[in-house]
Amino acid sequence: MEALRAIADMADITFVRQKQTLGLGHAVWCTRRIVGDEPFAVLLGDDLMRSRTPVIGQLIDAAERYGAAAVGVQAVSKEDICKYCSLDVTHREGNVYDVHGMVEKPRPEEILSNFAILGRYVLTPRIFEILESLPAGHGGEIQLTDGLNALCRVEPMVAVDFEGERHDTGSLEGYFRAMLHFSAEHPRLAPVLDKFLQERGKK
Ligand code: G1P
């Protein structure tokens, strides 16, 4: 109960319902009145992070330091990048890159780099104007990536190769792996997992 109450005390929580399933870009656009005219964070709930500094905090730091929108990226394999997006970047310093363009769910010939955005963004309100008139993209959906591809041409945007381990809970296998990973570190669940594995091992 305490753990749940602590979450409710962290912030005022407001919900906006996306009444049609028109894509991530449309979902973000639906928040425009609540967000208003200031930078804001987007966190995709199916990308679960484990990091020393929260990944969104790493992005906020970069956004403030460079006066830019910031997206969280990691290198993914050539086989996997078609599930995400691919970024055209040049190295700036440390783990920070300047973003020049991006493509959603790239075909092999469209891959721009092995960096993909993994569910964390700090954006500027200009994205709402762009999303307003953005045509449907991959899968017939309004793609946030297409909006960011336009945003990075009119405003500075950096990609942060963030510190942290990311779990994709958007697939059954990824969800299961995340459960196992977090259970293995949980004081009550770790012994249950150990016992289960020992028992299975005996069979
Ligand atoms: C979404 C984004 C994609 C991003 C991915 C990260 O894709 O459209 O650009 O790389 O999240 O998980 P989806 O998971 O909705 O296919």
mmCIF file of N, CA and C in Angstrom, residues 63-188:
data_model
loop_
_atom_site.group_PDB
_atom_site.id
_atom_site.type_symbol
_atom_site.label_atom_id
_atom_site.label_comp_id
_atom_site.label_asym_id
_atom_site.label_seq_id
_atom_site.Cartn_x
_atom_site.Cartn_y
_atom_site.Cartn_z
ATOM 1 N N ALA A 63 19.114 17.698 -22.891
ATOM 2 C CA ALA A 63 18.245 18.714 -23.508
ATOM 3 C C ALA A 63 18.589 20.095 -22.966
ATOM 4 N N GLU A 64 18.845 20.157 -21.640
ATOM 5 C CA GLU A 64 19.173 21.455 -21.026
ATOM 6 C C GLU A 64 20.559 21.914 -21.451
ATOM 7 N N ARG A 65 21.509 20.969 -21.467
ATOM 8 C CA ARG A 65 22.892 21.351 -21.792
ATOM 9 C C ARG A 65 23.019 21.838 -23.235
ATOM 10 N N TYR A 66 22.333 21.188 -24.153
ATOM 11 C CA TYR A 66 22.503 21.517 -25.578
ATOM 12 C C TYR A 66 21.379 22.397 -26.122
ATOM 13 N N GLY A 67 20.396 22.726 -25.288
ATOM 14 C CA GLY A 67 19.267 23.528 -25.755
ATOM 15 C C GLY A 67 18.593 22.859 -26.941
ATOM 16 N N ALA A 68 18.289 21.576 -26.776
ATOM 17 C CA ALA A 68 17.806 20.775 -27.912
ATOM 18 C C ALA A 68 16.755 19.774 -27.433
ATOM 19 N N ALA A 69 15.966 19.264 -28.367
ATOM 20 C CA ALA A 69 15.166 18.078 -28.069
ATOM 21 C C ALA A 69 16.148 16.917 -27.917
ATOM 22 N N ALA A 70 15.785 15.896 -27.131
ATOM 23 C CA ALA A 70 16.722 14.781 -26.903
ATOM 24 C C ALA A 70 15.973 13.456 -27.000
ATOM 25 N N VAL A 71 16.580 12.500 -27.685
ATOM 26 C CA VAL A 71 15.973 11.167 -27.803
ATOM 27 C C VAL A 71 16.963 10.138 -27.267
ATOM 28 N N GLY A 72 16.439 9.091 -26.619
ATOM 29 C CA GLY A 72 17.287 8.046 -26.044
ATOM 30 C C GLY A 72 17.506 6.941 -27.056
ATOM 31 N N VAL A 73 18.775 6.662 -27.348
ATOM 32 C CA VAL A 73 19.069 5.648 -28.374
ATOM 33 C C VAL A 73 20.028 4.601 -27.821
ATOM 34 N N GLN A 74 20.003 3.441 -28.460
ATOM 35 C CA GLN A 74 21.049 2.434 -28.290
ATOM 36 C C GLN A 74 21.264 1.765 -29.634
ATOM 37 N N ALA A 75 22.439 1.181 -29.773
ATOM 38 C CA ALA A 75 22.732 0.448 -31.008
ATOM 39 C C ALA A 75 21.975 -0.870 -30.969
ATOM 40 N N VAL A 76 21.309 -1.196 -32.057
ATOM 41 C CA VAL A 76 20.638 -2.503 -32.154
ATOM 42 C C VAL A 76 21.131 -3.211 -33.418
ATOM 43 N N SER A 77 20.941 -4.515 -33.452
ATOM 44 C CA SER A 77 21.489 -5.284 -34.578
ATOM 45 C C SER A 77 20.732 -4.964 -35.872
ATOM 46 N N LYS A 78 21.368 -5.272 -36.990
ATOM 47 C CA LYS A 78 20.766 -5.041 -38.299
ATOM 48 C C LYS A 78 19.447 -5.804 -38.443
ATOM 49 N N GLU A 79 19.397 -6.969 -37.805
ATOM 50 C CA GLU A 79 18.181 -7.795 -37.882
ATOM 51 C C GLU A 79 17.039 -7.141 -37.094
ATOM 52 N N ASP A 80 17.400 -6.484 -35.981
ATOM 53 C CA ASP A 80 16.364 -5.948 -35.091
ATOM 54 C C ASP A 80 15.910 -4.541 -35.453
ATOM 55 N N ILE A 81 16.748 -3.782 -36.159
ATOM 56 C CA ILE A 81 16.445 -2.355 -36.310
ATOM 57 C C ILE A 81 15.145 -2.122 -37.093
ATOM 58 N N CYS A 82 14.754 -3.091 -37.923
ATOM 59 C CA CYS A 82 13.497 -2.951 -38.677
ATOM 60 C C CYS A 82 12.277 -2.947 -37.748
ATOM 61 N N LYS A 83 12.467 -3.341 -36.464
ATOM 62 C CA LYS A 83 11.353 -3.304 -35.499
ATOM 63 C C LYS A 83 11.223 -1.918 -34.863
ATOM 64 N N TYR A 84 12.250 -1.066 -35.066
ATOM 65 C CA TYR A 84 12.284 0.224 -34.372
ATOM 66 C C TYR A 84 12.332 1.352 -35.410
ATOM 67 N N CYS A 85 13.349 2.208 -35.274
ATOM 68 C CA CYS A 85 13.577 3.265 -36.241
ATOM 69 C C CYS A 85 15.090 3.394 -36.365
ATOM 70 N N SER A 86 15.548 4.115 -37.366
ATOM 71 C CA SER A 86 16.999 4.243 -37.575
ATOM 72 C C SER A 86 17.322 5.716 -37.765
ATOM 73 N N LEU A 87 18.419 6.169 -37.095
ATOM 74 C CA LEU A 87 18.736 7.603 -37.052
ATOM 75 C C LEU A 87 19.973 7.961 -37.866
ATOM 76 N N ASP A 88 19.898 9.093 -38.545
ATOM 77 C CA ASP A 88 21.058 9.685 -39.215
ATOM 78 C C ASP A 88 21.698 10.637 -38.196
ATOM 79 N N VAL A 89 22.914 10.299 -37.735
ATOM 80 C CA VAL A 89 23.546 11.099 -36.680
ATOM 81 C C VAL A 89 25.004 11.392 -37.002
ATOM 82 N N THR A 90 25.531 12.466 -36.356
ATOM 83 C CA THR A 90 26.983 12.685 -36.341
ATOM 84 C C THR A 90 27.396 12.844 -34.882
ATOM 85 N N HIS A 91 28.600 12.365 -34.568
ATOM 86 C CA HIS A 91 29.039 12.382 -33.172
ATOM 87 C C HIS A 91 29.278 13.811 -32.704
ATOM 88 N N ARG A 92 28.810 14.134 -31.511
ATOM 89 C CA ARG A 92 29.045 15.469 -30.951
ATOM 90 C C ARG A 92 30.125 15.382 -29.873
ATOM 91 N N GLU A 93 29.838 14.718 -28.766
ATOM 92 C CA GLU A 93 30.864 14.457 -27.744
ATOM 93 C C GLU A 93 30.333 13.378 -26.811
ATOM 94 N N GLY A 94 31.255 12.622 -26.235
ATOM 95 C CA GLY A 94 30.859 11.572 -25.289
ATOM 96 C C GLY A 94 29.808 10.656 -25.903
ATOM 97 N N ASN A 95 28.679 10.533 -25.198
ATOM 98 C CA ASN A 95 27.614 9.646 -25.693
ATOM 99 C C ASN A 95 26.500 10.437 -26.398
ATOM 100 N N VAL A 96 26.844 11.641 -26.875
ATOM 101 C CA VAL A 96 25.829 12.525 -27.487
ATOM 102 C C VAL A 96 26.095 12.701 -28.984
ATOM 103 N N TYR A 97 25.029 12.635 -29.768
ATOM 104 C CA TYR A 97 25.096 12.745 -31.226
ATOM 105 C C TYR A 97 24.095 13.801 -31.699
ATOM 106 N N ASP A 98 24.426 14.504 -32.768
ATOM 107 C CA ASP A 98 23.449 15.396 -33.396
ATOM 108 C C ASP A 98 22.590 14.570 -34.354
ATOM 109 N N VAL A 99 21.294 14.845 -34.352
ATOM 110 C CA VAL A 99 20.361 14.078 -35.194
ATOM 111 C C VAL A 99 20.000 14.891 -36.432
ATOM 112 N N HIS A 100 20.106 14.256 -37.607
ATOM 113 C CA HIS A 100 19.805 14.955 -38.866
ATOM 114 C C HIS A 100 18.578 14.389 -39.584
ATOM 115 N N GLY A 101 18.149 13.209 -39.186
ATOM 116 C CA GLY A 101 16.989 12.611 -39.835
ATOM 117 C C GLY A 101 16.728 11.242 -39.239
ATOM 118 N N MET A 102 15.602 10.670 -39.584
ATOM 119 C CA MET A 102 15.308 9.315 -39.083
ATOM 120 C C MET A 102 14.215 8.678 -39.911
ATOM 121 N N VAL A 103 14.156 7.350 -39.853
ATOM 122 C CA VAL A 103 13.138 6.629 -40.614
ATOM 123 C C VAL A 103 12.540 5.546 -39.714
ATOM 124 N N GLU A 104 11.201 5.430 -39.758
ATOM 125 C CA GLU A 104 10.492 4.437 -38.929
ATOM 126 C C GLU A 104 10.487 3.082 -39.633
ATOM 127 N N LYS A 105 10.683 2.029 -38.870
ATOM 128 C CA LYS A 105 10.664 0.637 -39.366
ATOM 129 C C LYS A 105 11.374 0.521 -40.731
ATOM 130 N N PRO A 106 12.697 0.819 -40.733
ATOM 131 C CA PRO A 106 13.406 0.872 -42.021
ATOM 132 C C PRO A 106 13.512 -0.491 -42.709
ATOM 133 N N ARG A 107 13.403 -0.466 -44.020
ATOM 134 C CA ARG A 107 13.762 -1.650 -44.813
ATOM 135 C C ARG A 107 15.290 -1.678 -44.851
ATOM 136 N N PRO A 108 15.922 -2.835 -45.144
ATOM 137 C CA PRO A 108 17.387 -2.917 -45.090
ATOM 138 C C PRO A 108 18.075 -1.783 -45.848
ATOM 139 N N GLU A 109 17.543 -1.412 -47.017
ATOM 140 C CA GLU A 109 18.196 -0.369 -47.814
ATOM 141 C C GLU A 109 17.962 1.044 -47.259
ATOM 142 N N GLU A 110 17.080 1.158 -46.257
ATOM 143 C CA GLU A 110 16.784 2.481 -45.682
ATOM 144 C C GLU A 110 17.531 2.751 -44.369
ATOM 145 N N ILE A 111 18.287 1.761 -43.867
ATOM 146 C CA ILE A 111 18.957 1.908 -42.568
ATOM 147 C C ILE A 111 19.980 3.045 -42.635
ATOM 148 N N LEU A 112 19.866 3.985 -41.693
ATOM 149 C CA LEU A 112 20.742 5.169 -41.681
ATOM 150 C C LEU A 112 21.918 4.977 -40.720
ATOM 151 N N SER A 113 21.677 4.240 -39.632
ATOM 152 C CA SER A 113 22.733 3.869 -38.679
ATOM 153 C C SER A 113 22.126 2.756 -37.828
ATOM 154 N N ASN A 114 22.946 2.165 -36.952
ATOM 155 C CA ASN A 114 22.370 1.125 -36.087
ATOM 156 C C ASN A 114 21.769 1.706 -34.799
ATOM 157 N N PHE A 115 21.681 3.043 -34.707
ATOM 158 C CA PHE A 115 21.036 3.660 -33.542
ATOM 159 C C PHE A 115 19.525 3.742 -33.745
ATOM 160 N N ALA A 116 18.791 3.213 -32.740
ATOM 161 C CA ALA A 116 17.324 3.304 -32.748
ATOM 162 C C ALA A 116 16.877 4.009 -31.467
ATOM 163 N N ILE A 117 15.779 4.753 -31.549
ATOM 164 C CA ILE A 117 15.189 5.358 -30.347
ATOM 165 C C ILE A 117 14.465 4.249 -29.586
ATOM 166 N N LEU A 118 14.734 4.181 -28.269
ATOM 167 C CA LEU A 118 14.124 3.110 -27.476
ATOM 168 C C LEU A 118 13.199 3.689 -26.401
ATOM 169 N N GLY A 119 12.143 4.319 -26.845
ATOM 170 C CA GLY A 119 11.028 4.636 -25.950
ATOM 171 C C GLY A 119 11.179 5.790 -24.977
ATOM 172 N N ARG A 120 12.207 6.650 -25.139
ATOM 173 C CA ARG A 120 12.347 7.811 -24.255
ATOM 174 C C ARG A 120 12.668 9.041 -25.100
ATOM 175 N N TYR A 121 11.915 10.135 -24.860
ATOM 176 C CA TYR A 121 12.054 11.363 -25.646
ATOM 177 C C TYR A 121 11.860 12.584 -24.749
ATOM 178 N N VAL A 122 12.621 13.655 -25.002
ATOM 179 C CA VAL A 122 12.302 14.980 -24.440
ATOM 180 C C VAL A 122 12.074 15.881 -25.642
ATOM 181 N N LEU A 123 10.847 16.371 -25.776
ATOM 182 C CA LEU A 123 10.449 17.075 -27.001
ATOM 183 C C LEU A 123 10.041 18.512 -26.710
ATOM 184 N N THR A 124 10.012 19.308 -27.759
ATOM 185 C CA THR A 124 9.563 20.696 -27.636
ATOM 186 C C THR A 124 8.149 20.787 -28.236
ATOM 187 N N PRO A 125 7.371 21.805 -27.795
ATOM 188 C CA PRO A 125 5.964 21.875 -28.234
ATOM 189 C C PRO A 125 5.794 22.037 -29.747
ATOM 190 N N ARG A 126 6.871 22.405 -30.426
ATOM 191 C CA ARG A 126 6.795 22.535 -31.894
ATOM 192 C C ARG A 126 6.335 21.228 -32.546
ATOM 193 N N ILE A 127 6.571 20.113 -31.877
ATOM 194 C CA ILE A 127 6.189 18.806 -32.442
ATOM 195 C C ILE A 127 4.666 18.743 -32.653
ATOM 196 N N PHE A 128 3.907 19.458 -31.805
ATOM 197 C CA PHE A 128 2.443 19.403 -31.950
ATOM 198 C C PHE A 128 1.987 20.012 -33.279
ATOM 199 N N GLU A 129 2.610 21.148 -33.654
ATOM 200 C CA GLU A 129 2.278 21.777 -34.952
ATOM 201 C C GLU A 129 2.580 20.812 -36.093
ATOM 202 N N ILE A 130 3.695 20.120 -35.970
ATOM 203 C CA ILE A 130 4.110 19.198 -37.036
ATOM 204 C C ILE A 130 3.136 18.021 -37.109
ATOM 205 N N LEU A 131 2.793 17.466 -35.930
ATOM 206 C CA LEU A 131 1.911 16.283 -35.904
ATOM 207 C C LEU A 131 0.515 16.615 -36.430
ATOM 208 N N GLU A 132 0.095 17.846 -36.224
ATOM 209 C CA GLU A 132 -1.243 18.316 -36.625
ATOM 210 C C GLU A 132 -1.555 17.982 -38.086
ATOM 211 N N SER A 133 -0.557 18.156 -38.952
ATOM 212 C CA SER A 133 -0.835 17.979 -40.385
ATOM 213 C C SER A 133 0.008 16.859 -41.002
ATOM 214 N N LEU A 134 0.511 15.975 -40.143
ATOM 215 C CA LEU A 134 1.393 14.909 -40.645
ATOM 216 C C LEU A 134 0.576 13.798 -41.308
ATOM 217 N N PRO A 135 0.931 13.395 -42.526
ATOM 218 C CA PRO A 135 0.194 12.288 -43.137
ATOM 219 C C PRO A 135 0.540 10.957 -42.460
ATOM 220 N N ALA A 136 -0.346 9.971 -42.620
ATOM 221 C CA ALA A 136 -0.089 8.642 -42.048
ATOM 222 C C ALA A 136 1.176 8.069 -42.669
ATOM 223 N N GLY A 137 1.944 7.363 -41.864
ATOM 224 C CA GLY A 137 3.191 6.762 -42.342
ATOM 225 C C GLY A 137 3.131 5.249 -42.276
ATOM 226 N N HIS A 138 4.199 4.632 -41.771
ATOM 227 C CA HIS A 138 4.288 3.171 -41.720
ATOM 228 C C HIS A 138 3.044 2.578 -41.048
ATOM 229 N N GLY A 139 2.484 1.548 -41.656
ATOM 230 C CA GLY A 139 1.331 0.860 -41.085
ATOM 231 C C GLY A 139 0.063 1.696 -41.096
ATOM 232 N N GLY A 140 0.061 2.787 -41.868
ATOM 233 C CA GLY A 140 -1.135 3.638 -41.934
ATOM 234 C C GLY A 140 -1.346 4.459 -40.670
ATOM 235 N N GLU A 141 -0.298 4.544 -39.792
ATOM 236 C CA GLU A 141 -0.435 5.272 -38.535
ATOM 237 C C GLU A 141 0.329 6.599 -38.588
ATOM 238 N N ILE A 142 -0.116 7.562 -37.771
ATOM 239 C CA ILE A 142 0.627 8.827 -37.615
ATOM 240 C C ILE A 142 1.845 8.496 -36.752
ATOM 241 N N GLN A 143 3.018 8.543 -37.342
ATOM 242 C CA GLN A 143 4.237 8.087 -36.661
ATOM 243 C C GLN A 143 4.956 9.255 -35.986
ATOM 244 N N LEU A 144 5.262 9.084 -34.693
ATOM 245 C CA LEU A 144 6.044 10.097 -33.981
ATOM 246 C C LEU A 144 7.400 10.280 -34.672
ATOM 247 N N THR A 145 7.974 9.182 -35.140
ATOM 248 C CA THR A 145 9.274 9.243 -35.824
ATOM 249 C C THR A 145 9.220 10.181 -37.032
ATOM 250 N N ASP A 146 8.140 10.126 -37.802
ATOM 251 C CA ASP A 146 8.015 11.022 -38.969
ATOM 252 C C ASP A 146 7.966 12.477 -38.502
ATOM 253 N N GLY A 147 7.269 12.713 -37.392
ATOM 254 C CA GLY A 147 7.204 14.063 -36.834
ATOM 255 C C GLY A 147 8.589 14.525 -36.379
ATOM 256 N N LEU A 148 9.347 13.626 -35.751
ATOM 257 C CA LEU A 148 10.695 13.985 -35.270
ATOM 258 C C LEU A 148 11.645 14.197 -36.438
ATOM 259 N N ASN A 149 11.423 13.457 -37.510
ATOM 260 C CA ASN A 149 12.239 13.630 -38.717
ATOM 261 C C ASN A 149 12.078 15.064 -39.242
ATOM 262 N N ALA A 150 10.860 15.588 -39.125
ATOM 263 C CA ALA A 150 10.624 16.987 -39.535
ATOM 264 C C ALA A 150 11.165 17.946 -38.473
ATOM 265 N N LEU A 151 10.967 17.624 -37.188
ATOM 266 C CA LEU A 151 11.395 18.520 -36.096
ATOM 267 C C LEU A 151 12.911 18.744 -36.121
ATOM 268 N N CYS A 152 13.675 17.659 -36.374
ATOM 269 C CA CYS A 152 15.141 17.802 -36.291
ATOM 270 C C CYS A 152 15.698 18.650 -37.436
ATOM 271 N N ARG A 153 14.865 18.968 -38.419
ATOM 272 C CA ARG A 153 15.313 19.831 -39.521
ATOM 273 C C ARG A 153 15.070 21.313 -39.213
ATOM 274 N N VAL A 154 14.207 21.584 -38.215
ATOM 275 C CA VAL A 154 13.920 22.992 -37.888
ATOM 276 C C VAL A 154 14.392 23.393 -36.491
ATOM 277 N N GLU A 155 14.722 22.403 -35.669
ATOM 278 C CA GLU A 155 15.200 22.690 -34.308
ATOM 279 C C GLU A 155 16.319 21.717 -33.980
ATOM 280 N N PRO A 156 17.277 22.119 -33.105
ATOM 281 C CA PRO A 156 18.327 21.159 -32.758
ATOM 282 C C PRO A 156 17.770 19.938 -32.020
ATOM 283 N N MET A 157 18.334 18.774 -32.324
ATOM 284 C CA MET A 157 17.936 17.543 -31.629
ATOM 285 C C MET A 157 19.185 16.708 -31.401
ATOM 286 N N VAL A 158 19.322 16.195 -30.177
ATOM 287 C CA VAL A 158 20.453 15.306 -29.895
ATOM 288 C C VAL A 158 19.942 13.911 -29.557
ATOM 289 N N ALA A 159 20.777 12.925 -29.879
ATOM 290 C CA ALA A 159 20.512 11.541 -29.493
ATOM 291 C C ALA A 159 21.502 11.194 -28.394
ATOM 292 N N VAL A 160 21.004 10.626 -27.304
ATOM 293 C CA VAL A 160 21.863 10.225 -26.188
ATOM 294 C C VAL A 160 21.926 8.704 -26.161
ATOM 295 N N ASP A 161 23.148 8.183 -26.321
ATOM 296 C CA ASP A 161 23.363 6.730 -26.224
ATOM 297 C C ASP A 161 23.356 6.421 -24.724
ATOM 298 N N PHE A 162 22.162 6.172 -24.196
ATOM 299 C CA PHE A 162 21.972 6.217 -22.741
ATOM 300 C C PHE A 162 22.608 5.028 -22.023
ATOM 301 N N GLU A 163 22.937 5.300 -20.726
ATOM 302 C CA GLU A 163 23.431 4.226 -19.859
ATOM 303 C C GLU A 163 22.208 3.509 -19.306
ATOM 304 N N GLY A 164 22.163 2.209 -19.463
ATOM 305 C CA GLY A 164 21.058 1.457 -18.877
ATOM 306 C C GLY A 164 20.718 0.247 -19.712
ATOM 307 N N GLU A 165 19.978 -0.641 -19.049
ATOM 308 C CA GLU A 165 19.580 -1.877 -19.711
ATOM 309 C C GLU A 165 18.108 -1.741 -20.050
ATOM 310 N N ARG A 166 17.760 -2.078 -21.273
ATOM 311 C CA ARG A 166 16.387 -1.855 -21.714
ATOM 312 C C ARG A 166 15.707 -3.196 -21.995
ATOM 313 N N HIS A 167 14.477 -3.331 -21.525
ATOM 314 C CA HIS A 167 13.692 -4.538 -21.793
ATOM 315 C C HIS A 167 12.504 -4.167 -22.668
ATOM 316 N N ASP A 168 12.308 -4.905 -23.732
ATOM 317 C CA ASP A 168 11.167 -4.680 -24.625
ATOM 318 C C ASP A 168 10.035 -5.596 -24.183
ATOM 319 N N THR A 169 9.083 -5.025 -23.429
ATOM 320 C CA THR A 169 7.995 -5.865 -22.927
ATOM 321 C C THR A 169 6.840 -5.931 -23.927
ATOM 322 N N GLY A 170 7.085 -5.461 -25.129
ATOM 323 C CA GLY A 170 6.050 -5.479 -26.169
ATOM 324 C C GLY A 170 5.898 -6.840 -26.835
ATOM 325 N N SER A 171 6.741 -7.803 -26.473
ATOM 326 C CA SER A 171 6.565 -9.174 -26.993
ATOM 327 C C SER A 171 6.466 -10.110 -25.792
ATOM 328 N N LEU A 172 5.865 -11.257 -25.988
ATOM 329 C CA LEU A 172 5.700 -12.211 -24.892
ATOM 330 C C LEU A 172 7.071 -12.599 -24.324
ATOM 331 N N GLU A 173 8.032 -12.854 -25.215
ATOM 332 C CA GLU A 173 9.364 -13.273 -24.775
ATOM 333 C C GLU A 173 10.051 -12.160 -23.981
ATOM 334 N N GLY A 174 9.942 -10.923 -24.500
ATOM 335 C CA GLY A 174 10.580 -9.780 -23.831
ATOM 336 C C GLY A 174 9.950 -9.516 -22.472
ATOM 337 N N TYR A 175 8.639 -9.643 -22.413
ATOM 338 C CA TYR A 175 7.916 -9.433 -21.156
ATOM 339 C C TYR A 175 8.366 -10.469 -20.120
ATOM 340 N N PHE A 176 8.489 -11.716 -20.586
ATOM 341 C CA PHE A 176 8.887 -12.809 -19.694
ATOM 342 C C PHE A 176 10.320 -12.593 -19.190
ATOM 343 N N ARG A 177 11.210 -12.204 -20.104
ATOM 344 C CA ARG A 177 12.607 -11.946 -19.721
ATOM 345 C C ARG A 177 12.687 -10.821 -18.678
ATOM 346 N N ALA A 178 11.873 -9.784 -18.877
ATOM 347 C CA ALA A 178 11.878 -8.663 -17.924
ATOM 348 C C ALA A 178 11.394 -9.143 -16.556
ATOM 349 N N MET A 179 10.335 -9.958 -16.550
ATOM 350 C CA MET A 179 9.819 -10.516 -15.289
ATOM 351 C C MET A 179 10.914 -11.303 -14.578
ATOM 352 N N LEU A 180 11.623 -12.143 -15.333
ATOM 353 C CA LEU A 180 12.680 -12.970 -14.739
ATOM 354 C C LEU A 180 13.798 -12.090 -14.187
ATOM 355 N N HIS A 181 14.187 -11.099 -14.989
ATOM 356 C CA HIS A 181 15.288 -10.229 -14.607
ATOM 357 C C HIS A 181 14.979 -9.496 -13.303
ATOM 358 N N PHE A 182 13.797 -8.874 -13.252
ATOM 359 C CA PHE A 182 13.444 -8.108 -12.056
ATOM 360 C C PHE A 182 13.155 -9.035 -10.869
ATOM 361 N N SER A 183 12.603 -10.217 -11.138
ATOM 362 C CA SER A 183 12.319 -11.180 -10.053
ATOM 363 C C SER A 183 13.619 -11.647 -9.420
ATOM 364 N N ALA A 184 14.648 -11.845 -10.252
ATOM 365 C CA ALA A 184 15.933 -12.350 -9.756
ATOM 366 C C ALA A 184 16.570 -11.380 -8.765
ATOM 367 N N GLU A 185 16.138 -10.113 -8.782
ATOM 368 C CA GLU A 185 16.705 -9.117 -7.864
ATOM 369 C C GLU A 185 15.727 -8.728 -6.756
ATOM 370 N N HIS A 186 14.546 -9.329 -6.778
ATOM 371 C CA HIS A 186 13.508 -8.929 -5.831
ATOM 372 C C HIS A 186 13.629 -9.764 -4.543
ATOM 373 N N PRO A 187 13.623 -9.098 -3.374
ATOM 374 C CA PRO A 187 13.861 -9.852 -2.138
ATOM 375 C C PRO A 187 12.880 -11.000 -1.900
ATOM 376 N N ARG A 188 11.620 -10.825 -2.290
ATOM 377 C CA ARG A 188 10.655 -11.916 -2.050
ATOM 378 C C ARG A 188 10.616 -12.905 -3.196
#
